[in-house]
Short mmCIF file of C-alpha atoms and ligand atoms in Angstrom, two decimals:
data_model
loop_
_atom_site.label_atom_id
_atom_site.label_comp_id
_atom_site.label_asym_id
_atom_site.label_seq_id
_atom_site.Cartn_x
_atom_site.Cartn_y
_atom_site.Cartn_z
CA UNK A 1437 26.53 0.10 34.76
CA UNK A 1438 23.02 0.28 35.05
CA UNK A 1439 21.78 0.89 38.95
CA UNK A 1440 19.67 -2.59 39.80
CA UNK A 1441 17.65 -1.12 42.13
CA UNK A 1442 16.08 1.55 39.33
CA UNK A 1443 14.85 -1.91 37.46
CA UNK A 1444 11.59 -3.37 37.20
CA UNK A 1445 11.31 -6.82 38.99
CA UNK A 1446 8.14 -9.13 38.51
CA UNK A 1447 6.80 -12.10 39.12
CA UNK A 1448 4.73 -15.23 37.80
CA UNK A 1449 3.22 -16.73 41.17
CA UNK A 1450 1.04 -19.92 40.23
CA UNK A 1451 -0.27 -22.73 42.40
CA UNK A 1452 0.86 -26.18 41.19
CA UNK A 1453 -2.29 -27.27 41.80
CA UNK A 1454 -3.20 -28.15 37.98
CA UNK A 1455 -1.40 -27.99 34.30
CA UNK A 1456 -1.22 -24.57 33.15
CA UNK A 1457 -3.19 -23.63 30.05
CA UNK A 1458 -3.81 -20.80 27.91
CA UNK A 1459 -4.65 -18.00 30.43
CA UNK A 1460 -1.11 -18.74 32.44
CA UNK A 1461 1.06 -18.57 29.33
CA UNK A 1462 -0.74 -15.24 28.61
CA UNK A 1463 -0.05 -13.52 32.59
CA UNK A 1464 3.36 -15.07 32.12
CA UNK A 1465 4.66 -13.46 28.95
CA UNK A 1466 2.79 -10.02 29.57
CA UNK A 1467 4.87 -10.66 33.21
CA UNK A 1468 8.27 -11.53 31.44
CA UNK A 1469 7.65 -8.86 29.04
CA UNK A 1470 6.77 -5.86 31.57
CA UNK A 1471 9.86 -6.68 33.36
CA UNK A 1472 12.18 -6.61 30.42
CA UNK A 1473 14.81 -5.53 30.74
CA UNK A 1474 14.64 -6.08 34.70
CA UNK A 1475 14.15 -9.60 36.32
CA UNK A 1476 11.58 -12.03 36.05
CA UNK A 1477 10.72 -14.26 39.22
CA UNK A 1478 8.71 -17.36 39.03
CA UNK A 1479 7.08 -18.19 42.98
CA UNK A 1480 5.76 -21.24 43.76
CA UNK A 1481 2.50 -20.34 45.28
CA UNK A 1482 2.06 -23.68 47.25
CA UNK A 1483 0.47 -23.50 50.69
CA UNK A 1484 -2.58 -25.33 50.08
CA UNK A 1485 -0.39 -28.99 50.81
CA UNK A 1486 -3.94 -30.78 50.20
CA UNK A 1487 -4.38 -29.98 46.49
CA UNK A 1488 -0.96 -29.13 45.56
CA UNK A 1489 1.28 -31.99 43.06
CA UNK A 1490 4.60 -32.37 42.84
CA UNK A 1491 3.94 -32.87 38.88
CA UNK A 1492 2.09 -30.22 38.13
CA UNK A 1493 4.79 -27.79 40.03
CA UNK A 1494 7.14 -29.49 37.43
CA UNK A 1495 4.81 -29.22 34.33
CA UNK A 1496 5.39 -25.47 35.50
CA UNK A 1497 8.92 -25.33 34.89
CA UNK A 1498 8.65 -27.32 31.68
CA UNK A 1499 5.73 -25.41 30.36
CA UNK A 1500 7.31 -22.21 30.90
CA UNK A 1501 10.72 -23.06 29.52
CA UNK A 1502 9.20 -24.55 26.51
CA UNK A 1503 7.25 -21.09 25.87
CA UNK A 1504 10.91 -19.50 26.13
CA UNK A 1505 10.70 -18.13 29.72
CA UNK A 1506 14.11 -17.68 31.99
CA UNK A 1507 14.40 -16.95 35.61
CA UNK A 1508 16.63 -17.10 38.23
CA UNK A 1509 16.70 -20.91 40.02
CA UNK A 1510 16.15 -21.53 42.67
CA UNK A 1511 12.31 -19.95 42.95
CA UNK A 1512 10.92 -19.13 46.15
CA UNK A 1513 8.48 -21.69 47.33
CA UNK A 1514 5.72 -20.23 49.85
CA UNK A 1515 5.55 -23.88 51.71
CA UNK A 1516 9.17 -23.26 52.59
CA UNK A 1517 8.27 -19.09 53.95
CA UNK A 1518 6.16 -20.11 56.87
CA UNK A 1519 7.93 -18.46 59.33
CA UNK A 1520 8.15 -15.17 57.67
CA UNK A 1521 4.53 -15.71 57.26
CA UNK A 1522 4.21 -16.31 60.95
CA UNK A 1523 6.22 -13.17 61.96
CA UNK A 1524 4.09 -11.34 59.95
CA UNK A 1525 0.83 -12.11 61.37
CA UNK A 1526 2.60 -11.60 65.27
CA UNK A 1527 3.35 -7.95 63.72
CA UNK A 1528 -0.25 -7.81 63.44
CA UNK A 1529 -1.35 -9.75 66.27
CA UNK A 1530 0.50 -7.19 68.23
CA UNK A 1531 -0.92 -4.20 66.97
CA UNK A 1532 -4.39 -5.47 68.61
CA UNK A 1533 -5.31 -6.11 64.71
CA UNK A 1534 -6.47 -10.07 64.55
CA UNK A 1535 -8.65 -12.20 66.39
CA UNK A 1536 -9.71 -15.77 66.19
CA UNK A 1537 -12.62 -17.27 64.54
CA UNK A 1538 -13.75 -20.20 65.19
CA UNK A 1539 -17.09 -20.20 62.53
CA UNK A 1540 -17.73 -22.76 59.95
CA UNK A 1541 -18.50 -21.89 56.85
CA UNK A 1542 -22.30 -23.43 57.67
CA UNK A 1543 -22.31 -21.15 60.72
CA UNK A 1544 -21.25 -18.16 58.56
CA UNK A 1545 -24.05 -18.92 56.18
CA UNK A 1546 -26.06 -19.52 59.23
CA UNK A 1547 -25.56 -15.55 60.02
CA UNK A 1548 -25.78 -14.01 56.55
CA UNK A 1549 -29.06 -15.73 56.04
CA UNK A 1550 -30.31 -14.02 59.02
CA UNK A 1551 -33.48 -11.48 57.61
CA UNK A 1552 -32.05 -8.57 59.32
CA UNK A 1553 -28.52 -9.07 57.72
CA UNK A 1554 -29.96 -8.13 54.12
CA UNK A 1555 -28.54 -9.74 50.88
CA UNK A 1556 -24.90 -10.37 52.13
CA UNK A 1557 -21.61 -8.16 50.74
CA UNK A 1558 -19.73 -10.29 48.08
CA UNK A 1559 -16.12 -9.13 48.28
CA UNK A 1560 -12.91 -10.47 47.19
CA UNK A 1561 -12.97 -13.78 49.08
CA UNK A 1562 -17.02 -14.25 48.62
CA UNK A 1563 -19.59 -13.18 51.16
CA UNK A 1564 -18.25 -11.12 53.96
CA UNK A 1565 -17.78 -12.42 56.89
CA UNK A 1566 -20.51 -11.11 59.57
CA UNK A 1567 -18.10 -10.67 62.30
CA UNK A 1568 -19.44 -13.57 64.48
CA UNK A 1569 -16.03 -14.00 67.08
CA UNK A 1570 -14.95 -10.35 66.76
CA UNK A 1571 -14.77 -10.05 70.50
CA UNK A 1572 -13.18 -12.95 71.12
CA UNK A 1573 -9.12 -12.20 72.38
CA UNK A 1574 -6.28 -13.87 70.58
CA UNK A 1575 -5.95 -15.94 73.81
CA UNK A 1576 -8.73 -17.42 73.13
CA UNK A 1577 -7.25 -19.15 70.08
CA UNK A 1578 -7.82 -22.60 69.29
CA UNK A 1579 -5.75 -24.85 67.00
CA UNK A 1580 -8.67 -25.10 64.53
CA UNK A 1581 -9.37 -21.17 64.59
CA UNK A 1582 -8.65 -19.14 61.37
CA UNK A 1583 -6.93 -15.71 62.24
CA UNK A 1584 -8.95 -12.93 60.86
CA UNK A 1585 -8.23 -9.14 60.70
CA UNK A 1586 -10.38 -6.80 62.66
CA UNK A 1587 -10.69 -4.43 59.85
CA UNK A 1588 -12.27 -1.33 61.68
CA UNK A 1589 -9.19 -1.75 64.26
CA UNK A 1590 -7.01 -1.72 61.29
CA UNK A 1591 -8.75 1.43 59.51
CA UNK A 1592 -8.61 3.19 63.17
CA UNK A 1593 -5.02 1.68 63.27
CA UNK A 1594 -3.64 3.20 60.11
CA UNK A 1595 -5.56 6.54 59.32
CA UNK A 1596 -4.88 8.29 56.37
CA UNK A 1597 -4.86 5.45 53.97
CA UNK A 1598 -2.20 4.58 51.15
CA UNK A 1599 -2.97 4.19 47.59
CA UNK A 1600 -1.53 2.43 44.25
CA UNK A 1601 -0.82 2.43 40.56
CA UNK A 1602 -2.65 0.42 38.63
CA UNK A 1603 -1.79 0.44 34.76
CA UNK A 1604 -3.44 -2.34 33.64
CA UNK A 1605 -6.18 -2.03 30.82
CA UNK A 1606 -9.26 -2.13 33.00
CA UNK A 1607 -8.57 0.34 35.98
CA UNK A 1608 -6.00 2.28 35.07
CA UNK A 1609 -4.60 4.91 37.19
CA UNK A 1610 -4.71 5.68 41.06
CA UNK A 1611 -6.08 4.29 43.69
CA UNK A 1612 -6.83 5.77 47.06
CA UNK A 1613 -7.94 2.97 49.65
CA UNK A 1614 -12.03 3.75 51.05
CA UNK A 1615 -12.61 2.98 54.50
CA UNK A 1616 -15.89 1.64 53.40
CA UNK A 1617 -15.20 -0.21 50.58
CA UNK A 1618 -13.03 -2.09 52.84
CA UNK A 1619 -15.23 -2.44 55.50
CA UNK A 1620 -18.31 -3.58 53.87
CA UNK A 1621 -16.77 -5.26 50.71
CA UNK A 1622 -13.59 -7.10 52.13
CA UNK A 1623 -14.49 -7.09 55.81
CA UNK A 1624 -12.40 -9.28 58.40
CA UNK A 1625 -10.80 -10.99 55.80
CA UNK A 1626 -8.82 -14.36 57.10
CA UNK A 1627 -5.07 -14.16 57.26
CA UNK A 1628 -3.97 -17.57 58.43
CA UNK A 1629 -5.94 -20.54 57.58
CA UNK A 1630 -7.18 -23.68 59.39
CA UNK A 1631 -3.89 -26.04 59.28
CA UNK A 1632 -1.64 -23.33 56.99
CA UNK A 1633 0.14 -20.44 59.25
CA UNK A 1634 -1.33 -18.00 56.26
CA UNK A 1635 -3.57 -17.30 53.18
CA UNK A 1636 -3.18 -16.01 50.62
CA UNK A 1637 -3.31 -12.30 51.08
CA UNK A 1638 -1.04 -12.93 54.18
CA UNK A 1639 1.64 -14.70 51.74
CA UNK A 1640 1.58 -12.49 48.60
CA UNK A 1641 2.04 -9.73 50.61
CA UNK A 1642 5.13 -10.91 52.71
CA UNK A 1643 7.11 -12.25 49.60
CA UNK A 1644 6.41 -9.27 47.31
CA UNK A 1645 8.06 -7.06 49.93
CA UNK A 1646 10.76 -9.86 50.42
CA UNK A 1647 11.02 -10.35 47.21
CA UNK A 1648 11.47 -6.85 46.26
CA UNK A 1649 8.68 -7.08 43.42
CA UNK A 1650 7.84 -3.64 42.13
CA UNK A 1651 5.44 -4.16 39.36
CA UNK A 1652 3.14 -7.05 40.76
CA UNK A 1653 1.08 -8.63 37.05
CA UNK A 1654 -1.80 -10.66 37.53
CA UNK A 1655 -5.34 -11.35 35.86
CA UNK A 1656 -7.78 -8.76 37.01
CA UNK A 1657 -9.80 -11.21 38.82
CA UNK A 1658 -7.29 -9.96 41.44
CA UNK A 1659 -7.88 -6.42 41.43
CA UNK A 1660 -10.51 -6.15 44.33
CA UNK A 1661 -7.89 -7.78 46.39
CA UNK A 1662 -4.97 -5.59 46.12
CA UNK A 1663 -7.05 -2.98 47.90
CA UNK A 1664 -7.01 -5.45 51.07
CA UNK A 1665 -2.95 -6.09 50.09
CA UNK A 1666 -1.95 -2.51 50.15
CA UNK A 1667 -3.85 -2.23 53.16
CA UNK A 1668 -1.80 -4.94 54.85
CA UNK A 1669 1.31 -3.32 53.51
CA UNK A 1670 0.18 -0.10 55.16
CA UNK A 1671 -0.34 -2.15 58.38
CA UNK A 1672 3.27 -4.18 58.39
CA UNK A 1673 5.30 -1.43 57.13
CA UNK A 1674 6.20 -2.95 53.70
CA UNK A 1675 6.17 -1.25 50.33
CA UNK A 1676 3.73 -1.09 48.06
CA UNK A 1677 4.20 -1.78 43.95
CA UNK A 1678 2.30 -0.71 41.15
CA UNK A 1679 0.12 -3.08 40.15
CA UNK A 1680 -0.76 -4.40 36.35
CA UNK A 1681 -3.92 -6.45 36.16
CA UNK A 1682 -4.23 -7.97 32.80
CA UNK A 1683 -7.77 -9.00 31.04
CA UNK A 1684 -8.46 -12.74 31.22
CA UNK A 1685 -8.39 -15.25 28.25
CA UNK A 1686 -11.96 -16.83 28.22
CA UNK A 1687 -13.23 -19.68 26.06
CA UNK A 1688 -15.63 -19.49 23.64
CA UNK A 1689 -18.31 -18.71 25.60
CA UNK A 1690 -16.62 -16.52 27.50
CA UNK A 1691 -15.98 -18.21 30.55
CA UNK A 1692 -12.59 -17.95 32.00
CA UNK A 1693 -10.37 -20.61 31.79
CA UNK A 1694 -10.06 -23.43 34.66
CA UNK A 1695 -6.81 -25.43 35.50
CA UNK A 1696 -9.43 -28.66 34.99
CA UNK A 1697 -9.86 -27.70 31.44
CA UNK A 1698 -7.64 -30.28 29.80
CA UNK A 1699 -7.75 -29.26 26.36
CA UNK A 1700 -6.58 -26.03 26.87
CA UNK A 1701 -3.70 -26.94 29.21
CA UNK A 1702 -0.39 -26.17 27.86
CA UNK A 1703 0.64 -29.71 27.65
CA UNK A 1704 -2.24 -31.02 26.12
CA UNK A 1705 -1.78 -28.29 23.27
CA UNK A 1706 2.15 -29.15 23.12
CA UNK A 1707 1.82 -33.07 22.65
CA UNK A 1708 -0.67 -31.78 19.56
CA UNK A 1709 2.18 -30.39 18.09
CA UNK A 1710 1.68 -26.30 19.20
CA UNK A 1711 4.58 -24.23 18.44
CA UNK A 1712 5.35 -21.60 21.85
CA UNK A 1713 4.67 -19.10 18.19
CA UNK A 1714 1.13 -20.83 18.03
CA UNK A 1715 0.51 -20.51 21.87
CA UNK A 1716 1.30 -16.68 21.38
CA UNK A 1717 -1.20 -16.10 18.23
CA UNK A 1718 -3.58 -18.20 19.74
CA UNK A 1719 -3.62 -15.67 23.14
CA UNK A 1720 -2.72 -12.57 20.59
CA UNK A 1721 0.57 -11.94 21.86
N1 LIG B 2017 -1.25 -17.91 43.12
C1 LIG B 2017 -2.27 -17.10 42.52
C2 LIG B 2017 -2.95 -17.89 41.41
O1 LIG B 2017 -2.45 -18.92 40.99
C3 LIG B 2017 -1.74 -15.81 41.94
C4 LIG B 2017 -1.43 -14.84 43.00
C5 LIG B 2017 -0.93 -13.48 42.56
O2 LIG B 2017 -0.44 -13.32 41.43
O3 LIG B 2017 -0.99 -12.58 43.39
O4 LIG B 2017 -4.01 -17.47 40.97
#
């Protein structure tokens, strides 16, 4: 019998907050296919309550099983992880690595518009935060704070840094974490949200570890992230995956897809009468 635990195990991971089109059958089937013959998870990426719909989470399932997709039911559903999410960030809370921010997003433009700040760092999550409440304690929390991490204390925290795989077509190879990419590029990224217990990074990076995901395959509009998800890996003692970041389908113009763009949605393409054999030539799989 084969040994499980020698498989590769990925994972599709959208937000039901629009119909899929094009671009997510493409990072689905490269997913489904790089895990072959290991398991294929589909996650339910749906902590932003406000703009997530109950029917587009199940135009997810139907799209994908249409397309020919299988995975094992029932899928993990971030909304219903909050308080792994919440042990994670007291993990980090506790290692002196977060503080509370209590800036607006006009207050943080505010800052960065400052003359001596300089054109302001565009990182993964937009312009980087200037580091306005950085002294503040976490007692000092308020219910409408974000939760941010102090990224020098969490360079200083871990040391030697950790790197990563990437195989994807664009940055192929390894990847050795820079203290100062991190710090001028990422910065004090925000780990739990006004009203949600987490973001993004926060999430992905607790249910890839609990998931056991070991080849994590996503569009490489992602890639600049990762380097703040290993990081928090590093920092919360979790493992880290190689990492596939695939190219993006575009339109015509070259602009990449949007969940708002109708006519490419999968659904839209389906009641036309597309084959799941037309959806692959038309994203040349
Ligand atoms: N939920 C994210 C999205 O829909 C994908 C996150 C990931 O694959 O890490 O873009």
């Amino acid at each position: 019998m084969a040994c499980s635990a020698s498989l590769r195990r990925t994972r599709f991971a959208p937000s039901p907050t629009g119909w899929l089109h094009l671009g997510h059958a493409y990072a689905a089937l490269v997913a489904a296919g790089r895990a072959d013959p290991g398991q294929f998870l589909l996650r339910i990426e749906d902590i932003d309550r406000a703009r997530c719909r109950t029917d587009y989470e199940q135009a997810i399932f139907d799209d994908l099983e249409w397309l020919g997709l299988k995975w094992p039911r029932p899928v993990l559903r971030q909304s219903n992880r909050m308080d792994s999410y919440e042990t994670a960030l007291n993990q980090l809370i506790s290692l002196g690595l977060c503080y509370p921010c209590c800036c607006t997003r006009g207050d943080i433009r505010a800052a960065l518009s400052a003359p001596q700040e300089g054109a302001p760092m565009i990182g993964p999550d937009g312009p980087v935060y200037p580091g306005t409440c950085r002294a503040r304690p976490m007692a000092a929390a308020g219910s409408g704070d974000v939760i941010r991490l102090n990224m020098a204390r969490a360079l200083d925290h871990l040391g030697d840094l950790p790197d990563f795989t990437e195989t994807g077509p664009t940055h192929a190879g390894h990847h050795r974490l820079h203290p100062d990419w991190l710090r001028r590029q990422a910065g004090d990224v925000v780990l739990a949200r006004r009203g949600f217990g987490t973001s993004y990074h926060l999430a992905v990076v607790v249910d890839d570890a609990a998931q056991g995901i070991t080849d994590v395959t996503r569009g490489e509009d992602l890639f600049e992230a990762t380097f703040v998800h290993v990081l928090l890996q590093a920092a919360l003692e979790l493992p880290t995956p190689s990492y596939h970041h695939h190219s993006l389908i575009r339109d015509s113009e070259g602009k990449r897809l949007a969940k708002r763009d109708d006519a490419r949605a999968l659904r839209s393409l389906r009641a036309q009468g597309a084959t799941p054999a037309d959806i692959r030539r038309l994203i040349g799989l």
